[in-house]
């Protein structure tokens, strides 16, 4: 297809085993719920089929990207039941993800669980989004993030050594942060991970911060009764609550200085989308070339009819086949399905092109002197036109089905 998805998405879990105060997942899903094992496998197989049909972009080697949308895919060791279940499932995945490069969200302490980390690697999980949050132990304790900065450093070193591309997610504006400590965090996190993200502490719905922190309006002033929160600013790029350390404008400036030190994962995705855009342009050119080729073949066939206008009328009367009208209808049908045909699988378009070429040859033969076999040839041409029309109808149907799957 000329417009494939950049990657696939699979969901296997809703919720989280942890209770970090800044995260809304806890109240949103109330627990940690897994789908059935067989449903996971079915979804993986569906992704493979979508990639094979050209609906997910794949490299020339057949590899394609899959994002596991779970808020916490592999649980930590302390969540024994869920951790063991995920381990067994990852071992099953191994036989269903051969062409996938997978991305998931995990906690950094996966680095302390080599059995699970190796199973993730064997299941082609190549990139991990890990919540580092802060390098300050008091900050982490306050937001109930159960990890130690020193151990985080060790765990990230382990994960890097195993070949994972780690995206370290950080939060700034926590209670013990200062401008100096925030900039030191940037220096540390870039030394221990390949990519980084940052968000200001933001009071999200269904978190304690929603009620505990005093909201600001879009001008950076205290939100007055009756005013609506400026949700368009709830992006993590600035404070949207009152904090005596930084105003909204000051927080925006500090965010920019912090971000400038990072290697943002957005750069990676921009590169992927550039590659995908180049692929689409190349494919569009190929499709246009293919369309031009089919058009040229049809033009030849139509010209044969034009140059044989009187004999065609006679042949239609003698052989009972209204070839001229059938070809005219076929030409119109081809014009009407030009876009679905351009998006069809290459082998389908090639087959249609070959049939058109063969039809053109047969029409040229029929345009010659009438022979004892002309009636059979006319019937054969009529059958070819019917077959081509049915093929084009199938192309349109498949195009509608693909559109429904995507939506």
Coordinates of N, CA and C in Angstrom, one line a residue, residues 143-325:
X143 N 7.2 10.6 46.0 CA 6.2 10.3 45.0 C 6.0 8.7 45.0
X144 N 6.5 8.0 45.9 CA 6.3 6.6 46.1 C 6.8 5.8 44.9
X145 N 7.9 6.3 44.3 CA 8.6 5.6 43.3 C 9.7 4.7 43.9
X146 N 9.4 3.4 44.0 CA 10.2 2.5 44.8 C 11.5 2.1 44.0
X147 N 12.5 3.0 44.0 CA 13.8 2.7 43.4 C 14.8 3.6 44.0
X148 N 16.1 3.2 44.0 CA 17.2 3.9 44.6 C 18.0 4.4 43.4
X149 N 18.4 5.7 43.4 CA 19.2 6.3 42.3 C 20.5 5.5 42.0
X150 N 21.2 5.1 43.0 CA 22.4 4.3 42.8 C 22.1 3.0 42.1
X151 N 21.0 2.3 42.5 CA 20.7 1.0 41.9 C 20.2 1.3 40.5
X152 N 19.5 2.4 40.3 CA 19.0 2.8 38.9 C 20.2 2.9 38.0
X153 N 21.3 3.5 38.4 CA 22.5 3.6 37.6 C 23.0 2.3 37.2
X154 N 23.1 1.4 38.2 CA 23.6 0.0 37.9 C 22.6 -0.7 37.0
X155 N 21.3 -0.6 37.2 CA 20.4 -1.3 36.3 C 20.4 -0.8 34.9
X156 N 20.6 0.5 34.7 CA 20.7 1.1 33.4 C 21.9 0.6 32.7
X157 N 23.0 0.5 33.4 CA 24.3 0.0 32.9 C 24.1 -1.4 32.4
X158 N 23.4 -2.2 33.2 CA 23.1 -3.6 32.8 C 22.3 -3.7 31.5
X159 N 21.2 -2.9 31.5 CA 20.3 -3.0 30.3 C 21.1 -2.5 29.0
X160 N 21.9 -1.4 29.2 CA 22.7 -1.0 28.0 C 23.6 -2.1 27.5
X161 N 24.2 -2.8 28.5 CA 25.1 -3.9 28.1 C 24.5 -5.0 27.5
X162 N 23.2 -5.2 27.7 CA 22.4 -6.3 27.1 C 22.0 -5.9 25.7
X163 N 22.2 -4.7 25.3 CA 21.8 -4.3 23.9 C 20.5 -3.6 23.8
X164 N 19.8 -3.3 24.9 CA 18.6 -2.6 24.8 C 18.9 -1.1 24.5
X165 N 18.0 -0.5 23.7 CA 18.0 1.0 23.6 C 17.1 1.6 24.6
X166 N 17.7 2.3 25.6 CA 16.9 2.7 26.7 C 16.5 4.2 26.5
X167 N 15.2 4.4 26.7 CA 14.7 5.8 26.7 C 14.4 6.1 28.2
X168 N 15.2 7.0 28.8 CA 15.1 7.3 30.2 C 14.1 8.5 30.3
X169 N 13.0 8.2 31.0 CA 11.9 9.2 31.2 C 12.2 10.0 32.5
X170 N 12.2 11.3 32.5 CA 12.5 12.0 33.7 C 11.4 13.0 34.0
X171 N 11.2 13.4 35.3 CA 10.3 14.4 35.7 C 11.0 15.5 36.5
X172 N 10.8 16.7 36.1 CA 11.4 17.8 36.8 C 10.4 18.6 37.5
X173 N 10.8 19.4 38.5 CA 9.9 20.1 39.3 C 9.3 19.4 40.5
X174 N 10.0 18.3 40.9 CA 9.6 17.6 42.1 C 10.0 18.4 43.3
X175 N 9.5 18.1 44.5 CA 9.7 19.0 45.7 C 11.1 19.4 46.0
X176 N 12.1 18.4 45.9 CA 13.4 18.7 46.3 C 14.3 19.2 45.1
X177 N 13.7 19.5 44.0 CA 14.5 20.0 42.8 C 14.9 21.5 43.0
X178 N 16.0 21.8 42.5 CA 16.5 23.2 42.3 C 16.9 23.3 40.9
X179 N 17.1 24.5 40.4 CA 17.6 24.7 39.1 C 18.9 24.0 38.8
X180 N 19.8 24.0 39.8 CA 21.1 23.4 39.6 C 20.9 21.9 39.6
X181 N 20.1 21.3 40.5 CA 19.9 19.8 40.5 C 19.3 19.3 39.3
X182 N 18.4 20.1 38.7 CA 17.7 19.8 37.5 C 18.7 19.7 36.3
X183 N 19.6 20.6 36.2 CA 20.6 20.6 35.2 C 21.6 19.5 35.4
X184 N 21.9 19.1 36.6 CA 22.8 18.0 36.9 C 22.1 16.7 36.5
X185 N 20.8 16.6 36.7 CA 20.0 15.4 36.3 C 20.2 15.2 34.8
X186 N 20.1 16.3 34.0 CA 20.3 16.2 32.6 C 21.6 15.6 32.2
X187 N 22.7 16.1 32.9 CA 24.0 15.6 32.6 C 24.1 14.1 32.9
X188 N 23.5 13.7 34.1 CA 23.6 12.3 34.5 C 22.8 11.4 33.5
X189 N 21.6 11.7 33.3 CA 20.7 10.8 32.5 C 21.2 10.6 31.1
X190 N 21.8 11.7 30.5 CA 22.3 11.5 29.2 C 23.6 10.6 29.1
X191 N 24.2 10.5 30.3 CA 25.4 9.6 30.3 C 25.1 8.2 30.5
X192 N 23.8 7.9 30.8 CA 23.5 6.5 31.1 C 22.4 5.9 30.3
X193 N 21.9 6.7 29.3 CA 20.8 6.2 28.4 C 21.0 6.7 27.0
X194 N 20.4 6.1 26.0 CA 20.6 6.5 24.6 C 19.7 7.7 24.3
X195 N 18.4 7.6 24.8 CA 17.5 8.7 24.5 C 16.8 9.1 25.9
X196 N 16.3 10.3 25.9 CA 15.7 10.8 27.1 C 14.4 11.6 26.8
X197 N 13.5 11.6 27.8 CA 12.3 12.5 27.7 C 12.2 13.2 29.0
X198 N 11.5 14.3 29.0 CA 11.3 15.1 30.2 C 9.9 15.7 30.2
X199 N 9.3 15.8 31.4 CA 8.1 16.5 31.7 C 8.1 17.2 33.0
X200 N 7.5 18.4 33.1 CA 7.4 19.0 34.4 C 6.3 18.2 35.2
X201 N 6.5 18.1 36.5 CA 5.4 17.5 37.3 C 4.1 18.2 37.0
X202 N 3.1 17.4 36.6 CA 1.8 18.0 36.2 C 0.7 17.3 36.9
X203 N -0.2 18.1 37.5 CA -1.4 17.6 38.2 C -2.4 17.0 37.3
X204 N -2.3 15.7 37.1 CA -3.2 15.0 36.2 C -4.5 14.5 36.9
X205 N -5.6 14.4 36.2 CA -6.8 13.9 36.8 C -6.6 12.5 37.4
X206 N -7.3 12.2 38.4 CA -7.2 10.9 39.1 C -5.9 10.7 39.8
X207 N -5.2 11.8 40.1 CA -4.0 11.7 41.0 C -4.2 12.6 42.1
X208 N -3.4 12.4 43.2 CA -3.6 13.3 44.4 C -3.1 14.7 44.0
X209 N -2.2 14.8 43.1 CA -1.8 16.2 42.7 C -2.9 17.1 42.1
X210 N -3.9 16.4 41.6 CA -5.0 17.1 41.0 C -5.7 18.0 42.0
X211 N -5.8 17.5 43.2 CA -6.5 18.3 44.3 C -5.5 19.0 45.2
X212 N -4.3 18.5 45.3 CA -3.3 19.0 46.3 C -2.6 20.2 45.7
X213 N -2.4 20.3 44.4 CA -1.6 21.4 43.8 C -2.6 22.5 43.3
X214 N -2.2 23.8 43.5 CA -3.1 24.9 43.1 C -2.9 25.2 41.7
X215 N -4.0 25.1 40.9 CA -3.9 25.2 39.4 C -3.7 26.7 39.0
X216 N -3.1 26.9 37.8 CA -2.9 28.2 37.2 C -3.8 28.3 36.0
X217 N -4.1 29.6 35.6 CA -4.8 29.8 34.4 C -3.8 29.9 33.2
X218 N -4.2 30.2 32.0 CA -3.3 30.2 30.9 C -2.3 31.4 30.9
X219 N -2.6 32.4 31.8 CA -1.7 33.5 31.9 C -0.7 33.3 33.0
X220 N -0.8 32.2 33.7 CA 0.2 31.9 34.8 C -0.3 32.4 36.1
X221 N -1.5 32.9 36.2 CA -2.0 33.4 37.5 C -2.9 32.3 38.2
X222 N -3.1 32.4 39.5 CA -3.9 31.4 40.2 C -5.3 31.3 39.5
X223 N -5.7 30.1 39.3 CA -7.0 29.9 38.6 C -8.2 30.3 39.6
X224 N -9.0 31.2 39.0 CA -10.1 31.7 39.8 C -11.4 30.8 39.7
X225 N -12.2 30.9 40.7 CA -13.5 30.1 40.6 C -14.3 30.5 39.3
X226 N -14.7 29.4 38.6 CA -15.4 29.6 37.4 C -14.5 29.6 36.2
X227 N -13.2 29.7 36.3 CA -12.3 29.6 35.2 C -12.1 28.2 34.9
X228 N -11.9 27.9 33.6 CA -11.5 26.5 33.2 C -10.0 26.3 33.1
X229 N -9.6 25.2 33.5 CA -8.1 24.9 33.5 C -7.7 25.0 32.0
X230 N -6.5 25.5 31.8 CA -5.9 25.6 30.4 C -5.4 24.2 30.0
X231 N -6.2 23.3 29.6 CA -5.8 22.0 29.3 C -4.8 21.9 28.1
X232 N -4.9 22.9 27.3 CA -3.9 22.9 26.1 C -2.5 23.1 26.6
X233 N -2.3 23.5 27.9 CA -1.0 23.7 28.4 C -0.5 22.5 29.3
X234 N -1.4 21.5 29.4 CA -1.0 20.3 30.2 C -0.2 19.4 29.4
X235 N 0.9 19.9 28.9 CA 1.8 19.1 28.0 C 3.1 18.7 28.7
X236 N 3.3 19.1 29.9 CA 4.6 18.8 30.6 C 5.7 19.7 30.3
X237 N 5.4 20.8 29.5 CA 6.5 21.7 29.1 C 6.6 22.9 30.0
X238 N 5.6 23.0 30.9 CA 5.7 24.2 31.9 C 4.8 23.8 33.1
X239 N 5.0 24.5 34.2 CA 4.2 24.3 35.4 C 2.8 24.8 35.0
X240 N 1.8 24.1 35.4 CA 0.4 24.5 35.3 C -0.2 24.6 36.7
X241 N 0.6 24.6 37.7 CA 0.2 24.8 39.1 C 1.1 25.8 39.8
X242 N 0.7 26.3 40.9 CA 1.5 27.3 41.6 C 2.6 26.6 42.3
X243 N 3.8 27.2 42.1 CA 5.0 26.8 42.8 C 5.9 28.0 43.1
X244 N 6.3 28.2 44.3 CA 7.0 29.4 44.7 C 8.4 29.5 44.0
X245 N 8.9 28.3 43.6 CA 10.2 28.3 43.0 C 10.3 28.9 41.6
X246 N 9.2 28.6 40.7 CA 9.2 29.0 39.4 C 7.8 29.5 38.9
X247 N 7.8 30.6 38.2 CA 6.5 30.9 37.5 C 6.3 30.1 36.3
X248 N 5.2 30.2 35.7 CA 4.9 29.4 34.4 C 6.0 29.8 33.4
X249 N 6.2 31.1 33.2 CA 7.2 31.5 32.2 C 8.6 31.0 32.5
X250 N 9.0 31.1 33.8 CA 10.3 30.6 34.2 C 10.5 29.1 34.0
X251 N 9.4 28.4 34.3 CA 9.4 26.9 34.1 C 9.6 26.6 32.6
X252 N 9.0 27.4 31.7 CA 9.1 27.2 30.3 C 10.6 27.4 29.8
X253 N 11.2 28.4 30.4 CA 12.6 28.7 30.0 C 13.5 27.6 30.5
X254 N 13.3 27.1 31.8 CA 14.1 26.0 32.3 C 13.9 24.7 31.6
X255 N 12.7 24.5 31.2 CA 12.4 23.3 30.3 C 13.2 23.3 29.1
X256 N 13.3 24.4 28.4 CA 14.0 24.5 27.2 C 15.5 24.3 27.4
X257 N 16.0 24.8 28.5 CA 17.5 24.7 28.8 C 17.8 23.2 29.1
X258 N 16.9 22.6 29.8 CA 17.1 21.2 30.2 C 17.0 20.3 28.9
X259 N 16.0 20.5 28.1 CA 15.7 19.7 26.9 C 16.9 19.8 25.9
X260 N 17.5 21.0 25.9 CA 18.6 21.2 25.0 C 19.8 20.3 25.2
X261 N 19.9 19.8 26.5 CA 21.0 18.8 26.8 C 20.7 17.4 26.4
X262 N 19.4 17.1 26.2 CA 19.0 15.7 26.0 C 19.2 15.3 24.5
X263 N 19.2 13.9 24.4 CA 19.0 13.3 23.0 C 17.6 12.8 22.9
X264 N 16.7 13.7 22.4 CA 15.3 13.3 22.5 C 14.9 12.2 21.6
X265 N 14.1 11.3 22.1 CA 13.6 10.2 21.2 C 12.9 10.7 20.0
X266 N 12.3 11.9 20.1 CA 11.6 12.4 19.0 C 12.5 12.5 17.7
X267 N 13.8 12.7 17.9 CA 14.8 12.7 16.8 C 14.8 11.4 16.1
X268 N 14.7 10.3 16.9 CA 14.6 9.0 16.3 C 13.4 8.8 15.4
X269 N 12.2 9.2 16.0 CA 11.0 9.1 15.3 C 10.9 10.0 14.0
X270 N 11.5 11.2 14.1 CA 11.6 12.0 13.0 C 12.3 11.3 11.8
X271 N 13.4 10.6 12.2 CA 14.2 9.9 11.2 C 13.4 8.8 10.6
X272 N 12.6 8.1 11.5 CA 11.8 7.0 11.0 C 10.7 7.5 10.0
X273 N 10.1 8.6 10.4 CA 9.1 9.2 9.5 C 9.7 9.8 8.2
X274 N 10.9 10.2 8.3 CA 11.6 10.7 7.0 C 11.8 9.5 6.1
X275 N 12.2 8.4 6.7 CA 12.4 7.1 5.9 C 11.1 6.7 5.3
X276 N 10.1 6.7 6.1 CA 8.7 6.3 5.7 C 8.2 7.2 4.6
X277 N 8.5 8.5 4.7 CA 8.0 9.5 3.7 C 8.7 9.2 2.4
X278 N 10.0 8.9 2.5 CA 10.8 8.6 1.3 C 10.2 7.3 0.6
X279 N 9.9 6.3 1.5 CA 9.4 5.1 1.0 C 8.0 5.3 0.3
X280 N 7.2 6.2 0.9 CA 5.9 6.4 0.3 C 6.0 7.1 -1.1
X281 N 7.0 8.1 -1.1 CA 7.2 8.8 -2.4 C 7.7 7.8 -3.5
X282 N 8.6 6.9 -3.0 CA 9.2 6.0 -4.0 C 8.1 5.0 -4.5
X283 N 7.2 4.6 -3.5 CA 6.1 3.7 -3.9 C 5.1 4.4 -4.7
X284 N 4.9 5.7 -4.4 CA 3.9 6.4 -5.2 C 4.4 6.6 -6.7
X285 N 5.7 6.8 -6.8 CA 6.3 6.9 -8.1 C 6.1 5.6 -8.9
X286 N 6.4 4.5 -8.1 CA 6.3 3.1 -8.7 C 4.8 2.9 -9.2
X287 N 3.9 3.3 -8.3 CA 2.5 3.1 -8.6 C 2.1 3.9 -9.8
X288 N 2.6 5.2 -9.9 CA 2.3 6.0 -11.1 C 2.9 5.3 -12.3
X289 N 4.1 4.8 -12.2 CA 4.7 4.2 -13.4 C 3.9 3.0 -13.8
X290 N 3.4 2.2 -12.8 CA 2.6 1.0 -13.1 C 1.3 1.5 -13.7
X291 N 0.7 2.5 -13.1 CA -0.5 3.0 -13.7 C -0.3 3.5 -15.1
X292 N 0.8 4.1 -15.4 CA 1.1 4.6 -16.8 C 1.2 3.4 -17.7
X293 N 1.9 2.3 -17.2 CA 2.1 1.2 -18.0 C 0.7 0.5 -18.4
X294 N -0.1 0.4 -17.4 CA -1.5 -0.2 -17.6 C -2.2 0.7 -18.6
X295 N -2.1 2.0 -18.3 CA -2.8 3.0 -19.2 C -2.4 2.9 -20.6
X296 N -1.0 2.7 -20.8 CA -0.5 2.6 -22.2 C -1.0 1.3 -22.9
X297 N -1.1 0.2 -22.1 CA -1.6 -1.0 -22.6 C -3.1 -0.9 -23.1
X298 N -3.9 -0.2 -22.2 CA -5.3 0.0 -22.5 C -5.4 1.0 -23.7
X299 N -4.5 2.0 -23.8 CA -4.6 2.9 -24.9 C -4.4 2.1 -26.2
X300 N -3.4 1.2 -26.2 CA -3.2 0.4 -27.4 C -4.4 -0.4 -27.8
X301 N -5.0 -1.0 -26.7 CA -6.2 -1.8 -27.0 C -7.3 -1.0 -27.6
X302 N -7.5 0.2 -27.0 CA -8.6 1.1 -27.4 C -8.4 1.5 -28.8
X303 N -7.1 1.8 -29.1 CA -6.7 2.3 -30.5 C -7.0 1.2 -31.5
X304 N -6.8 0.0 -31.1 CA -7.1 -1.1 -32.0 C -8.6 -1.1 -32.4
X305 N -9.4 -0.8 -31.4 CA -10.9 -0.7 -31.7 C -11.2 0.5 -32.6
X306 N -10.6 1.6 -32.2 CA -10.9 2.8 -33.0 C -10.5 2.6 -34.5
X307 N -9.4 2.0 -34.7 CA -8.9 1.8 -36.1 C -9.7 0.7 -36.8
X308 N -10.6 0.0 -36.1 CA -11.3 -1.1 -36.6 C -12.8 -0.9 -36.4
X309 N -13.3 0.4 -36.5 CA -14.7 0.7 -36.1 C -15.7 -0.1 -36.9
X310 N -15.6 -0.1 -38.2 CA -16.6 -0.8 -39.0 C -16.5 -2.3 -38.8
X311 N -15.3 -2.9 -38.9 CA -15.3 -4.4 -38.7 C -15.8 -4.8 -37.3
X312 N -15.6 -3.9 -36.3 CA -16.1 -4.2 -34.9 C -17.6 -4.3 -35.0
X313 N -18.2 -3.3 -35.6 CA -19.7 -3.4 -35.7 C -20.2 -4.6 -36.4
X314 N -19.5 -5.0 -37.4 CA -19.8 -6.2 -38.1 C -19.6 -7.5 -37.3
X315 N -18.4 -7.5 -36.6 CA -18.1 -8.6 -35.8 C -19.1 -8.8 -34.6
X316 N -19.6 -7.6 -34.1 CA -20.5 -7.7 -33.0 C -21.8 -8.4 -33.5
X317 N -22.2 -8.1 -34.8 CA -23.4 -8.7 -35.3 C -23.2 -10.2 -35.6
X318 N -22.0 -10.5 -36.1 CA -21.8 -11.9 -36.6 C -21.5 -12.8 -35.4
X319 N -20.8 -12.3 -34.4 CA -20.3 -13.2 -33.3 C -21.2 -13.0 -32.0
X320 N -22.1 -12.1 -32.0 CA -22.9 -11.9 -30.8 C -22.2 -11.4 -29.6
X321 N -21.0 -10.7 -29.9 CA -20.3 -10.2 -28.8 C -20.1 -8.7 -29.0
X322 N -20.6 -7.8 -28.1 CA -20.4 -6.4 -28.3 C -19.1 -5.9 -27.7
X323 N -18.0 -6.3 -28.4 CA -16.7 -6.1 -27.9 C -16.4 -4.6 -27.6
X324 N -16.8 -3.7 -28.6 CA -16.5 -2.3 -28.4 C -17.1 -1.7 -27.1
X325 N -18.3 -2.1 -26.9 CA -19.0 -1.5 -25.6 C -18.3 -2.1 -24.4

